[in-house]
Structure formats: C-alpha cells, structure tokens
Coordinates of C-alpha atoms in Angstrom, one line a residue:
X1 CA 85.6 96.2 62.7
X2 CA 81.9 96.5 61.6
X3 CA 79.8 93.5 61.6
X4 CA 78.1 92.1 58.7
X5 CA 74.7 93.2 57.3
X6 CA 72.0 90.8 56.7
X7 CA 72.0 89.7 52.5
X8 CA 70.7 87.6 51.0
X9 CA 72.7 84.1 51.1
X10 CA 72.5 83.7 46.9
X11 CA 74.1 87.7 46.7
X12 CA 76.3 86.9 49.0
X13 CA 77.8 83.6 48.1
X14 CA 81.0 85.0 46.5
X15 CA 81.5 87.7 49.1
X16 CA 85.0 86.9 51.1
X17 CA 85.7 87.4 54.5
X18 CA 87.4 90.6 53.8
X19 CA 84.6 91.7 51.4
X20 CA 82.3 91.4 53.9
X21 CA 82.3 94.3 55.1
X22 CA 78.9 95.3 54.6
X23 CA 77.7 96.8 58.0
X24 CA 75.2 95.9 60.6
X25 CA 72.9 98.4 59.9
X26 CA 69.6 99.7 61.3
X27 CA 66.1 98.3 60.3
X28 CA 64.7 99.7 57.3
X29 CA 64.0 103.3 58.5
X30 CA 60.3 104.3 58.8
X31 CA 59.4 107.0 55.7
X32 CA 59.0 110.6 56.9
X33 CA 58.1 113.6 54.5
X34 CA 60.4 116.7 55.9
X35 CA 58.4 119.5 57.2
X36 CA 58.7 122.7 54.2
X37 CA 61.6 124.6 54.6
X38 CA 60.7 127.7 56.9
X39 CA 63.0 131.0 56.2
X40 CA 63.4 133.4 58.3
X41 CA 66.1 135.8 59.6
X42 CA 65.2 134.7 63.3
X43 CA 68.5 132.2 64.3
X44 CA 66.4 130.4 66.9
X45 CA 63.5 129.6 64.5
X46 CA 66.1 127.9 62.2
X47 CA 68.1 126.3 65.0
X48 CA 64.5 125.0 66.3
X49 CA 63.4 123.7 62.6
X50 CA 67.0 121.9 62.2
X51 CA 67.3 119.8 65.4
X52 CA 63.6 118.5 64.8
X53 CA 64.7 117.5 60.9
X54 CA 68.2 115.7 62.3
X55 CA 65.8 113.6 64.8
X56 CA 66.3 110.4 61.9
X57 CA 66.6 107.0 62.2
X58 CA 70.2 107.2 61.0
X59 CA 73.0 107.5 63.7
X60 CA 76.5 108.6 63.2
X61 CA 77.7 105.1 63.3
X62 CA 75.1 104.4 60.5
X63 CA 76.3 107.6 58.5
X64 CA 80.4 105.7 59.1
X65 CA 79.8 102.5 58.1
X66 CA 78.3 103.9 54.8
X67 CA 81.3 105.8 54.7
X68 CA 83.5 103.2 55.2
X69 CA 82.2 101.2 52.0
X70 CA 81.9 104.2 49.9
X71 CA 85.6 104.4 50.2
X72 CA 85.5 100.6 49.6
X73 CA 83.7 100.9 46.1
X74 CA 86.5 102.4 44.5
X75 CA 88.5 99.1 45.0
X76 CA 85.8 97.2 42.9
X77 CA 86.8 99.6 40.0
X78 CA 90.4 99.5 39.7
X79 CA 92.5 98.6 36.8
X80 CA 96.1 97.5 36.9
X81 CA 98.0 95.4 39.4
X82 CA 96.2 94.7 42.4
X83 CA 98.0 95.1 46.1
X84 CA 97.7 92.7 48.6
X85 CA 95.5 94.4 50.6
X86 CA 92.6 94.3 48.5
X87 CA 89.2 94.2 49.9
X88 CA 87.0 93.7 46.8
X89 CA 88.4 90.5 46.6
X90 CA 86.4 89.1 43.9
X91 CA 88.5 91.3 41.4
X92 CA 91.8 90.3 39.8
X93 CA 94.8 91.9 37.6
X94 CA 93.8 93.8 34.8
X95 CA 94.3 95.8 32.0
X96 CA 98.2 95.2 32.4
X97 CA 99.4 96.0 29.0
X98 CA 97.5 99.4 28.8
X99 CA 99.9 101.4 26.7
X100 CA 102.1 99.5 25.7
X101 CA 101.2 99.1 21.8
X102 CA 101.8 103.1 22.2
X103 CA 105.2 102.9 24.4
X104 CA 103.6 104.5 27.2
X105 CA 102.5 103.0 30.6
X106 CA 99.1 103.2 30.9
X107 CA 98.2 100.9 33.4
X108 CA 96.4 101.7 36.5
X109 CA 93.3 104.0 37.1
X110 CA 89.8 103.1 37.3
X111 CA 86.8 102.1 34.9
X112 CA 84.7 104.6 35.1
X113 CA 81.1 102.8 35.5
X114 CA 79.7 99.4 34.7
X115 CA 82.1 98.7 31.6
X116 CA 85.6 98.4 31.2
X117 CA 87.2 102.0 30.0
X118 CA 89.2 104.2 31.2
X119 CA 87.9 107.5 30.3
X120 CA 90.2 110.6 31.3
X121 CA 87.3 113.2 32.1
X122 CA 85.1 111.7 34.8
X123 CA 88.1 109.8 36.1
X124 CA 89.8 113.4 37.0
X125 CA 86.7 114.9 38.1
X126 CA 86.3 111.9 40.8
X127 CA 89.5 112.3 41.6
X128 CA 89.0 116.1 42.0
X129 CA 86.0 115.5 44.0
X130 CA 87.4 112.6 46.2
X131 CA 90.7 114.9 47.5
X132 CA 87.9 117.9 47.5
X133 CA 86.1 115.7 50.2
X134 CA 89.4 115.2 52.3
X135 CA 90.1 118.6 52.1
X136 CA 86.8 119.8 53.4
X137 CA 85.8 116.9 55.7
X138 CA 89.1 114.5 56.0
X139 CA 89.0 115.8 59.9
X140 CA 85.9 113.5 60.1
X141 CA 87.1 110.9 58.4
X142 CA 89.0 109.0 61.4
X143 CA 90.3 105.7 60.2
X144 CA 89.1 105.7 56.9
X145 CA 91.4 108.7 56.1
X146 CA 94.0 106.2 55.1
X147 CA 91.8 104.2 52.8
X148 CA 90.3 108.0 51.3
X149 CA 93.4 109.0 50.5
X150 CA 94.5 105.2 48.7
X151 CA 91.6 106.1 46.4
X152 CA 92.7 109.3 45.6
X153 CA 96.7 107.8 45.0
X154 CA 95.2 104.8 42.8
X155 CA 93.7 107.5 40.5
X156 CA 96.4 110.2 40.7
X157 CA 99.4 107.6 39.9
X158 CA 97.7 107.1 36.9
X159 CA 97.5 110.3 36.1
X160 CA 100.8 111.6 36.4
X161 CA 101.9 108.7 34.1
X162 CA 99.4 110.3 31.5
X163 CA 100.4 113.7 32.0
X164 CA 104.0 113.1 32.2
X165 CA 105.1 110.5 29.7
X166 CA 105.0 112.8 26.7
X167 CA 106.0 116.1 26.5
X168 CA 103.1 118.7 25.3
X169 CA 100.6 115.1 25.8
X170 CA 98.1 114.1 27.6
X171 CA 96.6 110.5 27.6
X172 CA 93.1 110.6 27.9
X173 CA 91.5 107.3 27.4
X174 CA 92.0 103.7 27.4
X175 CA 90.1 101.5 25.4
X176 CA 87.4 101.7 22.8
X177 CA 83.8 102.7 24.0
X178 CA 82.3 101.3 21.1
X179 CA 83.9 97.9 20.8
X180 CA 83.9 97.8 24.8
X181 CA 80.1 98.0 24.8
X182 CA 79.6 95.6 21.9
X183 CA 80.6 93.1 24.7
X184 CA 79.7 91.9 28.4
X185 CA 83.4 90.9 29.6
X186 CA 84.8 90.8 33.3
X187 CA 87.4 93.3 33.3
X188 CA 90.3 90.2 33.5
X189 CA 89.5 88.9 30.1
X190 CA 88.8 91.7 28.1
X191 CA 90.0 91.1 24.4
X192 CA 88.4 94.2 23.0
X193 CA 90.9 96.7 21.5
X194 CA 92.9 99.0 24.5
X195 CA 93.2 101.6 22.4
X196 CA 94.9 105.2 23.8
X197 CA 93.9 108.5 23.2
X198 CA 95.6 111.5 23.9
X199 CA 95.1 115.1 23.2
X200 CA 98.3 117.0 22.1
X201 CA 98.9 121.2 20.8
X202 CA 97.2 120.2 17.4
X203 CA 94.6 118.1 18.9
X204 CA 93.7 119.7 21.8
X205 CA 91.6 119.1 25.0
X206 CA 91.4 121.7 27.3
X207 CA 88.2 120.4 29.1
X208 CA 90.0 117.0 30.3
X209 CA 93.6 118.7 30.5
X210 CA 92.3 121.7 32.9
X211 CA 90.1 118.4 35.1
X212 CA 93.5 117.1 35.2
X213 CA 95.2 119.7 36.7
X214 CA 92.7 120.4 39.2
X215 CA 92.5 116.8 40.4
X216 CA 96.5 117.2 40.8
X217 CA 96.5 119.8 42.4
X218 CA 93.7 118.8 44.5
X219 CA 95.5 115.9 45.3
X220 CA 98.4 117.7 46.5
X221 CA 96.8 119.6 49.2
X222 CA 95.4 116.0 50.5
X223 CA 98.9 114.7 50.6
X224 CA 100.8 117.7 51.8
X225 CA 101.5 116.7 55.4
X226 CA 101.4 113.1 54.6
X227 CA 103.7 113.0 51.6
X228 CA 105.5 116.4 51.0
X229 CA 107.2 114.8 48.2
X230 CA 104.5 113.5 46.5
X231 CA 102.5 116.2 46.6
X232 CA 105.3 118.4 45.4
X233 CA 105.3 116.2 42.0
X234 CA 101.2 116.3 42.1
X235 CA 101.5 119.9 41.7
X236 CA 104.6 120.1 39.1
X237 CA 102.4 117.9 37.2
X238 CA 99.3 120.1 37.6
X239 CA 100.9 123.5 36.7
X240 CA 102.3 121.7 33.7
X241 CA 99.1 120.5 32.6
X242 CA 97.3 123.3 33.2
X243 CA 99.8 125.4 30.9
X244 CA 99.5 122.8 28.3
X245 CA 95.3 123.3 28.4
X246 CA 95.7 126.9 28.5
X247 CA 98.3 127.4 25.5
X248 CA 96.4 124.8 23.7
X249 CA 92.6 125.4 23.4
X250 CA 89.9 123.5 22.6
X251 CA 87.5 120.5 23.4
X252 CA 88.6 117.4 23.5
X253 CA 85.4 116.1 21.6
X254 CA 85.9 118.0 18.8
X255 CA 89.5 116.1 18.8
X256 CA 87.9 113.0 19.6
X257 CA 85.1 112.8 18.2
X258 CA 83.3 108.9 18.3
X259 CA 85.9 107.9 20.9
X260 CA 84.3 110.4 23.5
X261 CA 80.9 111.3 22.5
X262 CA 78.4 110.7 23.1
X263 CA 79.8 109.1 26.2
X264 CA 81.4 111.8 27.8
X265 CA 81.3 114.6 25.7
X266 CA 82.0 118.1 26.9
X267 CA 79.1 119.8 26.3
X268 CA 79.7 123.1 28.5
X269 CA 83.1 123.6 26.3
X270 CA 86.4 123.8 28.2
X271 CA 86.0 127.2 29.7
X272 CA 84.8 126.3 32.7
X273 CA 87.5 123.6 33.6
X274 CA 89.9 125.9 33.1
X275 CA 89.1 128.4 35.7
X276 CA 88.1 125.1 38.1
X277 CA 91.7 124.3 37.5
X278 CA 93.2 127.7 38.1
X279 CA 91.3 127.9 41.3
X280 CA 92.6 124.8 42.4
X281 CA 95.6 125.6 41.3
X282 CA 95.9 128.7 43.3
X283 CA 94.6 126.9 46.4
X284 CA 97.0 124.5 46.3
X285 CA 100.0 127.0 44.9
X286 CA 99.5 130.4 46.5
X287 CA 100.9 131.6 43.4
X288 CA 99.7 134.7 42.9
X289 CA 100.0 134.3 38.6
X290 CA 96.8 132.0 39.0
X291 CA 94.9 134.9 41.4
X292 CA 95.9 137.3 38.7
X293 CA 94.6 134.4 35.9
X294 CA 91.2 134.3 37.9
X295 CA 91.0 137.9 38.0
X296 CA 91.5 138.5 34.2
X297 CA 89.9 135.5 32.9
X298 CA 86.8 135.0 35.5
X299 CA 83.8 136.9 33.3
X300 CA 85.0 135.4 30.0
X301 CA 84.9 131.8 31.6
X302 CA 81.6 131.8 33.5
X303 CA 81.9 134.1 36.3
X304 CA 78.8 135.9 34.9
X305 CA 77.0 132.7 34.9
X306 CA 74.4 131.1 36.6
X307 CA 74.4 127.4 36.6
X308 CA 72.4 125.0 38.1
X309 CA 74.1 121.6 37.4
X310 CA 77.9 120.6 38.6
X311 CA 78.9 117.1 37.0
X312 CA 82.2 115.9 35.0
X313 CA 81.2 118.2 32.4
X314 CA 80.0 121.2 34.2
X315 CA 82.2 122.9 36.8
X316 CA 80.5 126.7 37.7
X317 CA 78.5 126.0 40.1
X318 CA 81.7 124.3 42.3
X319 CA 84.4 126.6 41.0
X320 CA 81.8 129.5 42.3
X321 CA 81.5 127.6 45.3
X322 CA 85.3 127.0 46.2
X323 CA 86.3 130.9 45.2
X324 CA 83.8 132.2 47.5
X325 CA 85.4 131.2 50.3
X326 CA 88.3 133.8 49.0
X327 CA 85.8 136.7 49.5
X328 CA 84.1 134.6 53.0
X329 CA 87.6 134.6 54.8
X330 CA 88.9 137.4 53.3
X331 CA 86.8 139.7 52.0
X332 CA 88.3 139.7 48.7
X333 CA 86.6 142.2 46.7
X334 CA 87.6 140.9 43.7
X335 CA 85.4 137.7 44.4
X336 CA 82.3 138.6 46.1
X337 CA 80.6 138.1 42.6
X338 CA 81.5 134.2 43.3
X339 CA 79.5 134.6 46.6
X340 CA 76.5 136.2 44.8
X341 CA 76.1 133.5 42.1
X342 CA 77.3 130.6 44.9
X343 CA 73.8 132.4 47.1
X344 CA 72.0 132.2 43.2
X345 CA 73.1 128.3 43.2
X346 CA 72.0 127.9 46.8
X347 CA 69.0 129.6 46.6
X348 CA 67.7 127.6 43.5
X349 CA 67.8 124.1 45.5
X350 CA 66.0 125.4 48.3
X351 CA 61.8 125.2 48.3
X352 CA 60.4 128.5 49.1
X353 CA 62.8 130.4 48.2
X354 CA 61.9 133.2 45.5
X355 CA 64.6 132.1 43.1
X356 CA 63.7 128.3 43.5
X357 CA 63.6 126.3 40.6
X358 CA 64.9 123.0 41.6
X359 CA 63.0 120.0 41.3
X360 CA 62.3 116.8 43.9
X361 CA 60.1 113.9 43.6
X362 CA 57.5 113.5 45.8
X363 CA 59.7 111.6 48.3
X364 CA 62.1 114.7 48.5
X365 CA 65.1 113.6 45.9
X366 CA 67.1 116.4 44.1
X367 CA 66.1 115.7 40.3
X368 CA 68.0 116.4 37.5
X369 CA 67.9 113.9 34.8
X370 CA 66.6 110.4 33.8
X371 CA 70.2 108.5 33.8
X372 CA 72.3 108.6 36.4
X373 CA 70.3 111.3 38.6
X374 CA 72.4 110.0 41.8
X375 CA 75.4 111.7 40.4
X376 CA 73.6 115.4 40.7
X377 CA 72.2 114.3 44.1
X378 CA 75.7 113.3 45.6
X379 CA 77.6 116.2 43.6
X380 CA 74.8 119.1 44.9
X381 CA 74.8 118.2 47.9
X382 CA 78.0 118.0 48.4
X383 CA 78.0 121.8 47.8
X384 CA 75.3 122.4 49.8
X385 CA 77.4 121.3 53.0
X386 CA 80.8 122.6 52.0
X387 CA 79.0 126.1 51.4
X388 CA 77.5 125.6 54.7
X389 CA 81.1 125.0 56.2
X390 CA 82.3 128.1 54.6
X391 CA 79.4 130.4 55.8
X392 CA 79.4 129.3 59.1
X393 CA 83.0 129.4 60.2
X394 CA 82.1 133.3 59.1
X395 CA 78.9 133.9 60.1
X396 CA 77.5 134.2 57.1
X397 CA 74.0 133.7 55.0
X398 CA 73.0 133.0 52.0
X399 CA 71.0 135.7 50.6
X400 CA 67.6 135.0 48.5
X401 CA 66.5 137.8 47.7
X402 CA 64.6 139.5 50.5
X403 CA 65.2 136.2 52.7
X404 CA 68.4 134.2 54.3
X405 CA 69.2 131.3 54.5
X406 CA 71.6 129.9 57.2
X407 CA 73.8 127.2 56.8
X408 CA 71.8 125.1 59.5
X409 CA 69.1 124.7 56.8
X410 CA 72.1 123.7 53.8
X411 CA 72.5 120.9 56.4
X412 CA 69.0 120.1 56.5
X413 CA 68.4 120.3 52.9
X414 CA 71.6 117.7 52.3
X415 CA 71.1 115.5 54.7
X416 CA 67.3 114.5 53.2
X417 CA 69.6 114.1 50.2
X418 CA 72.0 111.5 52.0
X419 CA 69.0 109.5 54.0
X420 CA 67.0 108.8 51.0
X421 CA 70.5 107.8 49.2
X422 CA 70.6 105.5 52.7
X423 CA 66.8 104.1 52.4
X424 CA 64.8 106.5 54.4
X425 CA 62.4 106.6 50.6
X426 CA 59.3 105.9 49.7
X427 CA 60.7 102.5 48.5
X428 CA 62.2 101.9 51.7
X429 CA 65.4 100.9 49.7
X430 CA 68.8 101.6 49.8
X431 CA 70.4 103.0 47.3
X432 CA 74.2 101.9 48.1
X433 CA 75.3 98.2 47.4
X434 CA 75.7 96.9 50.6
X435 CA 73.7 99.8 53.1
X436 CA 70.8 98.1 55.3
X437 CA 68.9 95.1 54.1
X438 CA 67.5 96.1 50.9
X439 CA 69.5 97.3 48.0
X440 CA 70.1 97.1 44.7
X441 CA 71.0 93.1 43.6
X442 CA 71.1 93.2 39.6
X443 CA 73.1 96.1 39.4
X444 CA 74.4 96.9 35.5
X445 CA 78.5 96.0 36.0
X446 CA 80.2 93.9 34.3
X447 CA 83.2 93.0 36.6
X448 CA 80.1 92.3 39.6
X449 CA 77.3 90.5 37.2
X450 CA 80.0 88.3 35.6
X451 CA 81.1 84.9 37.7
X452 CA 84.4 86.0 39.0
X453 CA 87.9 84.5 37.9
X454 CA 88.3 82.8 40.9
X455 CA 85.0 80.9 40.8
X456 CA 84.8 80.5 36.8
X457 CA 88.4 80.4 36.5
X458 CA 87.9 79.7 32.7
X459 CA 87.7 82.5 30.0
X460 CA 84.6 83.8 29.5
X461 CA 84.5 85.2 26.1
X462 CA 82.6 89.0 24.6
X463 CA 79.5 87.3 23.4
X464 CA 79.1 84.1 26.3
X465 CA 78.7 87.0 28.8
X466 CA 75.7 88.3 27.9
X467 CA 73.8 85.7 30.0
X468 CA 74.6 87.2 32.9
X469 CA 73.8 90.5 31.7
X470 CA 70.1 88.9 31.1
X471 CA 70.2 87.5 34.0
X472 CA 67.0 87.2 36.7
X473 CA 69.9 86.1 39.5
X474 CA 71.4 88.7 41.5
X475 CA 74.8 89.6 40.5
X476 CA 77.3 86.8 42.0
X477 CA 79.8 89.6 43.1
X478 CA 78.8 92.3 45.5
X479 CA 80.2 95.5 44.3
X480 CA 80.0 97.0 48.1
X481 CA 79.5 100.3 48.2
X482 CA 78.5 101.2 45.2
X483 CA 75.8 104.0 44.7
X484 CA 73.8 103.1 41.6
X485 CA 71.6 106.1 39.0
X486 CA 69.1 105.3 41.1
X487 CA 65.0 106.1 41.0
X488 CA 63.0 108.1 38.5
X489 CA 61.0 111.4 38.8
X490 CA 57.9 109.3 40.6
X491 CA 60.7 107.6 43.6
X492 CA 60.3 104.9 41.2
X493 CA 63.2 101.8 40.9
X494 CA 63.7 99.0 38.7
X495 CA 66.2 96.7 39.8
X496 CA 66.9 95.4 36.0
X497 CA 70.3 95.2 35.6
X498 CA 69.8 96.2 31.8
X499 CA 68.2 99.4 33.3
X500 CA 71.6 101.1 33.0
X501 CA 69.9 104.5 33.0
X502 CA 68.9 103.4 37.2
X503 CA 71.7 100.4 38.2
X504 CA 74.1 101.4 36.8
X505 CA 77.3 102.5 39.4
X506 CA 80.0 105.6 38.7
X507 CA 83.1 106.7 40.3
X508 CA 82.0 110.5 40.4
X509 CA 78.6 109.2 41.9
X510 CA 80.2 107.9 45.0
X511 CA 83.3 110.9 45.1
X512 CA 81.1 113.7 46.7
X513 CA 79.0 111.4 48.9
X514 CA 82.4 110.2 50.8
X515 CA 82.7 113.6 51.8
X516 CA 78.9 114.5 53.1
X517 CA 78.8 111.2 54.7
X518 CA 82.1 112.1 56.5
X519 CA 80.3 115.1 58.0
X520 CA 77.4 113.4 58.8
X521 CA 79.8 110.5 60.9
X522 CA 80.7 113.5 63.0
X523 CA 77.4 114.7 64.3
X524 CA 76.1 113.2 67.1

C-alpha cells in the first residue's frame, strides 16, 4: 500500500481513506533542459547519451505510484451502478435509467471529460488505447494489472450492450451536449435530457462503429487468458460491428450533426478507423479475410499517408504503427510501407532529424494544439515507446533519411514527455491530480468541483451549481489521477477551473499514459 502525498488540508477534506491513495512522492524535481538529441549510427554513442538522460529525479517506484492512480482516474468517471469496491469514493450511482425511454440498456460507461455525456467516439478510442497499453506493457503492470483490466471491462460491458441490443445498430451517445453544457450538475443529479443516439444502415457512422470494433477486439486479446469466454463474445461483437461500419459507410457527424459536432466531430472521415479496426481485428482474429481487407483496402484508407497527429479522430499514425510490427517480425512485404511512414512519424518528433517538424515549448513538451494538448503528449508518446518495443525485440532503426535512430533515443524522447507530465517543468508542477505536491486544484469537472452527495446530500440543481464552477476554492473532491489539457505553448498554466481549454481532464488523456508509465515502473 502506498503512503499518502502531502495536499493541501482544504483539497483534501473530502478525500476517504480509500481515496487516499495519492502517493508519497519525491520533492519537487529540480528543472533540467535535456541535452539535443545526438544521431548517429555508432550504438555506443546512443547507449552513452541515454543512460546520462534516464539519470532523473523520478524512480521506478515514482513512475508506479503514478501508474497506480492513472488506473484510479477512470473510477472518478464512471456511469452506472457503482461496485463495492470503489476507490473514488466521493462518487455515487448514476445515470441509471440510460436507455430506457428507448428500450435499450444503456447504463454504464464513462463520461468522457469534465461533463456528464457519454460520447461513443472517444469513449472507444480509450478503451482501444487502455487494452493497447495491456497488450504492449501489461507484463509491467504487476498488481495493477487487475485494476487495468477493470477499466477496460467498465467501458467494454457498455459497449457490447450498444453494439448488441439492436440488430444493424449501434448506440453512440448518451445525453445531450448542448443541454449538458447549459448546466454545472454532479453527475448523480443530472435532470438534463439522456437522450440516445445511434447510427443505423441509413444513418450511418463508420468512424465510431469501426473505433468500436477495434476497442472490442482490443479488449479481447487483454482478456484472452483471463476470461476466454469473454473475450470470445468481445470479438463476436467486434467482427459484427465492424461488418456493420464497412457495409454501411459514412461519418457519423454528417448523421449526427449538432449532437456530435463540434464536440467530437470526425474530421479525418471514417476511413482511417476502419483500417485501425481491421488491424485490430486481424490481431486479435488471425483471420486471414481482415489481412486480405488490409491488403486491398490499405492505399485507399491512408496507407499513402503521412500523419502527424493520433487522437479519437485520427488513427494513421497508430494503425501505421501497430501494422509495422507485421513487416518487423515477419518481414511481410506487403507491409513494409507501414514501417516507412511509422520511421516518417518517428522521425518528425525527433529534433535534428532532417524530416523534423514537431514542435516543443521551451521546457521540452510535445505541442500540438491550444486545448487539451496533454492528449497528443500521452497519445505520441505512447507510440514512440511501443515503436521502440517493436524495433528493438528486432534489432531494428528508424531510418531519417541519411540518419537512424535507435529505439534507445524513442525512450529518451518519451520519457521527457512523461517527467514533465510528472513535474520535472519549468513550473515545477505536476500535471496529474494527485502526483507530488503541486498539482492542479480547480480542475474543470463537474462531478470533482461540485460538493459531493454524501457531504451535500441535498439536490443541487442545473443553475445553483455554477458557484462552484466560479469558484476561487479548490475543488472539494480530488479527482486522483487525473491528467488535465495542461500548459500552453510558453510552459505556461492557469489553474482556473473555467480554463477548460488547460484543466480540463479526459479519458483518452490518461489511456496511453497507463501504458508508458507501466514501462517506465519497470526500469530500474
């Protein structure tokens, strides 16, 4: 059992026993800018360069207990029924009639962020990324295996109920976005309307219907030894789905319309989840039908691409990623173009490089965008250590032009990415709820910034909560865990809980990180 971290007593006054399990961490690390990234095709030179980078203040205990809470976030955002043995005790029941004005049971899941919807999209693609972690990492993972793999089952129940209670249907949402954000509600009172969405052969979605069968399948190679029958369903379900996005094509937002966008609109289309999904499917099947799909369908769905950017809406840059491994172990020949453009991806993140075209703030952070940025961070590097993985149980490089680059320096590149996550900044701050002694306290949730039920036991109505939202006082709930958008271009933070565009918490933000802080738990 980890001991508990040093808050402050006014953030911590509603924190249980049990939800006290924010760690005993290390002081706040001293800043350190990372010497350039050298390149070379001399092994030793590299080999030199990474063991004076992994000389941190960050142990492998430090990079568990992270891990440990990471897992623990996802308990904060559940919907449905809550078991007995939940650790974000501050939550109660909710969402317990999801569905049912439709006939279908809906309830269970997870809200994807700070508000209370379910939204189908992001909600697969963390589950996708949460089983990808296991698969790649779950070796490391020692006792929070069991808790890893609860997260994945709390989202993948869910979605077998959507993708199974209809024939030719998938439910894709809960509750409206619009009327959800009109209000600041803890997820146990919420009046606004729970309205379902699905996507059908006349209404299609093949964007959120291909995610969905690649988080099942996923899923079922995480609980193949575990739970043979289960996984055997996850992937009935998945090769269902996946037929159903295939035969049926289209975006979901153009089905949708104002109940997706512009929350989570598909703007890359639906072609690239549906080769994601036919990977997956193929990893987890061995059928060779969705080899033979890959094969024919590969140039018209990306393939030929080069992407910088992997989020809930764009998926080249990871399905290029998880096919290479086809042509790394095997030497495919049919996929070595998913090596080349992986090397492309790779290449671009890494300074000095001659394809570089990434960009980091002067403290070293991966920057992508002004809201959210975290999620690129946690999602890119993520890749950067699974392609690492791949190239070194081969031997192999990734080639930038006239240079390499071994996977010793992926793990140096991603693991600057996971200690300035941790606090080792310019701000000296970390960015995970919970993770050393200064972190995020007005954090933009409504569920965590809301008095919970059990110390304001009394409704709390749409329009009364926005007082909490404006709020100067820390939020009363400690969502533990929980990585927030994060700093802007400059390393700069404001810890305004109105700042959505920086405090504001995801599920896919946290789903890659469990699986680069699992490797990082293992390193001595």
């Amino acid at each position: 059992m980890s001991k508990f971290c040093a808050v402050d007593p006014v953030t911590s006054m509603n924190l249980s026993l049990n939800d006290q399990r924010t760690l005993k961490l290390p002081a706040t690390p001293v800043y350190k800018m990372a010497a350039p990234l050298q390149y070379s095709s001399d092994p030793q030179a590299l080999e030199s360069y990474t063991l004076h980078y992994f000389s941190t203040a960050f142990t492998s205990q430090d990079y568990a207990d992270a891990l440990e809470i990471s897992i623990l976030f996802f308990e904060g955002q559940r919907s449905g029924k809550l078991p007995l043995n939940q650790r974000q005790t501050w939550r109660g029941d909710s969402g317990l009639s999801d569905g049912s004005a439709y006939h279908v049971n809906l309830v269970g899941g997870y809200y994807d962020a700070g508000d209370n919807v379910k939204f189908g999209l992001p909600m697969a693609f963390t589950t996708t990324l949460l089983a990808w972690s296991v698969i790649e990492f779950g070796s490391s993972m020692q006792n929070q295996i069991t808790n890893a793999e609860a997260a994945i089952r709390w989202s993948t129940d869910y979605l077998l109920k959507a993708a199974t209670a209809t024939p030719d249907t998938l439910y894709v949402q809960v509750g409206d976005p619009n009327m959800d954000h009109r209000c600041w509600e803890r997820p146990e009172d919420m009046d606004t309307p729970r309205n379902v969405y699905k996507v059908t052969a006349q209404n299609p979605g093949s964007d959120v219907a291909a995610e969905t069968a690649a988080a099942l399948a996923a899923a079922s190679i995480v609980f193949k030894e575990s739970d043979p029958s289960y996984s055997t369903e996850l992937l009935h379900a998945a090769t269902k789905v996946f037929d159903f996005a295939d035969r049926h094509r289209g975006s979901y937002s153009d089905s949708l319309s104002s109940a997706v966008c512009p929350f989570y609109c598909s703007y890359s289309g639906y072609q690239d989840e549906l080769l994601w999904g036919a990977s997956w499917l193929h990893k987890a099947s061995l059928n060779g039908t969705y080899l033979a799909y890959i094969q024919s369908n590969g140039h018209t769905m990306g393939s030929d691409d080069d992407d910088y950017s992997f989020s809930w809406d764009d998926k080249r840059p990871g399905t290029k990623i998880l096919l290479s491994k086809e042509f790394l172990d095997k030497t495919t020949e049919e996929f070595q173009i998913y090596k080349s453009h992986s090397d492309n991806y790779i290449c671009s993140l890494m300074p000095g490089s001659s394809s570089f075209q990434a960009q980091y703030t002067p403290g070293g952070l991966f920057y992508k965008a002004t809201e959210s940025n975290l999620q690129y961070v946690t999602s890119t590097t993520f890749l950067l250590l699974t392609y690492a993985k791949y190239l070194g149980s081969n031997g192999g490089v990734a080639k930038c032009g006239g240079s390499t680059v071994t996977a010793e320096s992926l793990i140096a590149q991603a693991k600057k990415q996971v200690d300035y996550i941790l606090g080792d900044n310019p701000a000296k701050m970390s960015y995970m709820v919970g993770f050393g002694n200064k972190y995020p306290q007005h954090v933009h949730h409504r569920g965590s910034s809301v008095p919970s039920i059990h110390a304001h036991p009394n409704r709390i109505s749409c329009n009364d909560g926005f007082q909490y939202l404006y709020s100067s006082s820390p939020n009363p709930n400690v969502l533990v865990g929980a990585i927030v958008g994060g700093p802007d271009n400059r390393d700069h933070f404001a810890d305004d809980r109105n700042n959505y565009q920086q405090s504001e918490p995801a599920t896919y933000i946290n789903a890659p990180f469990v699986g680069a802080l699992a490797f990082f738990s293992a390193k001595n």
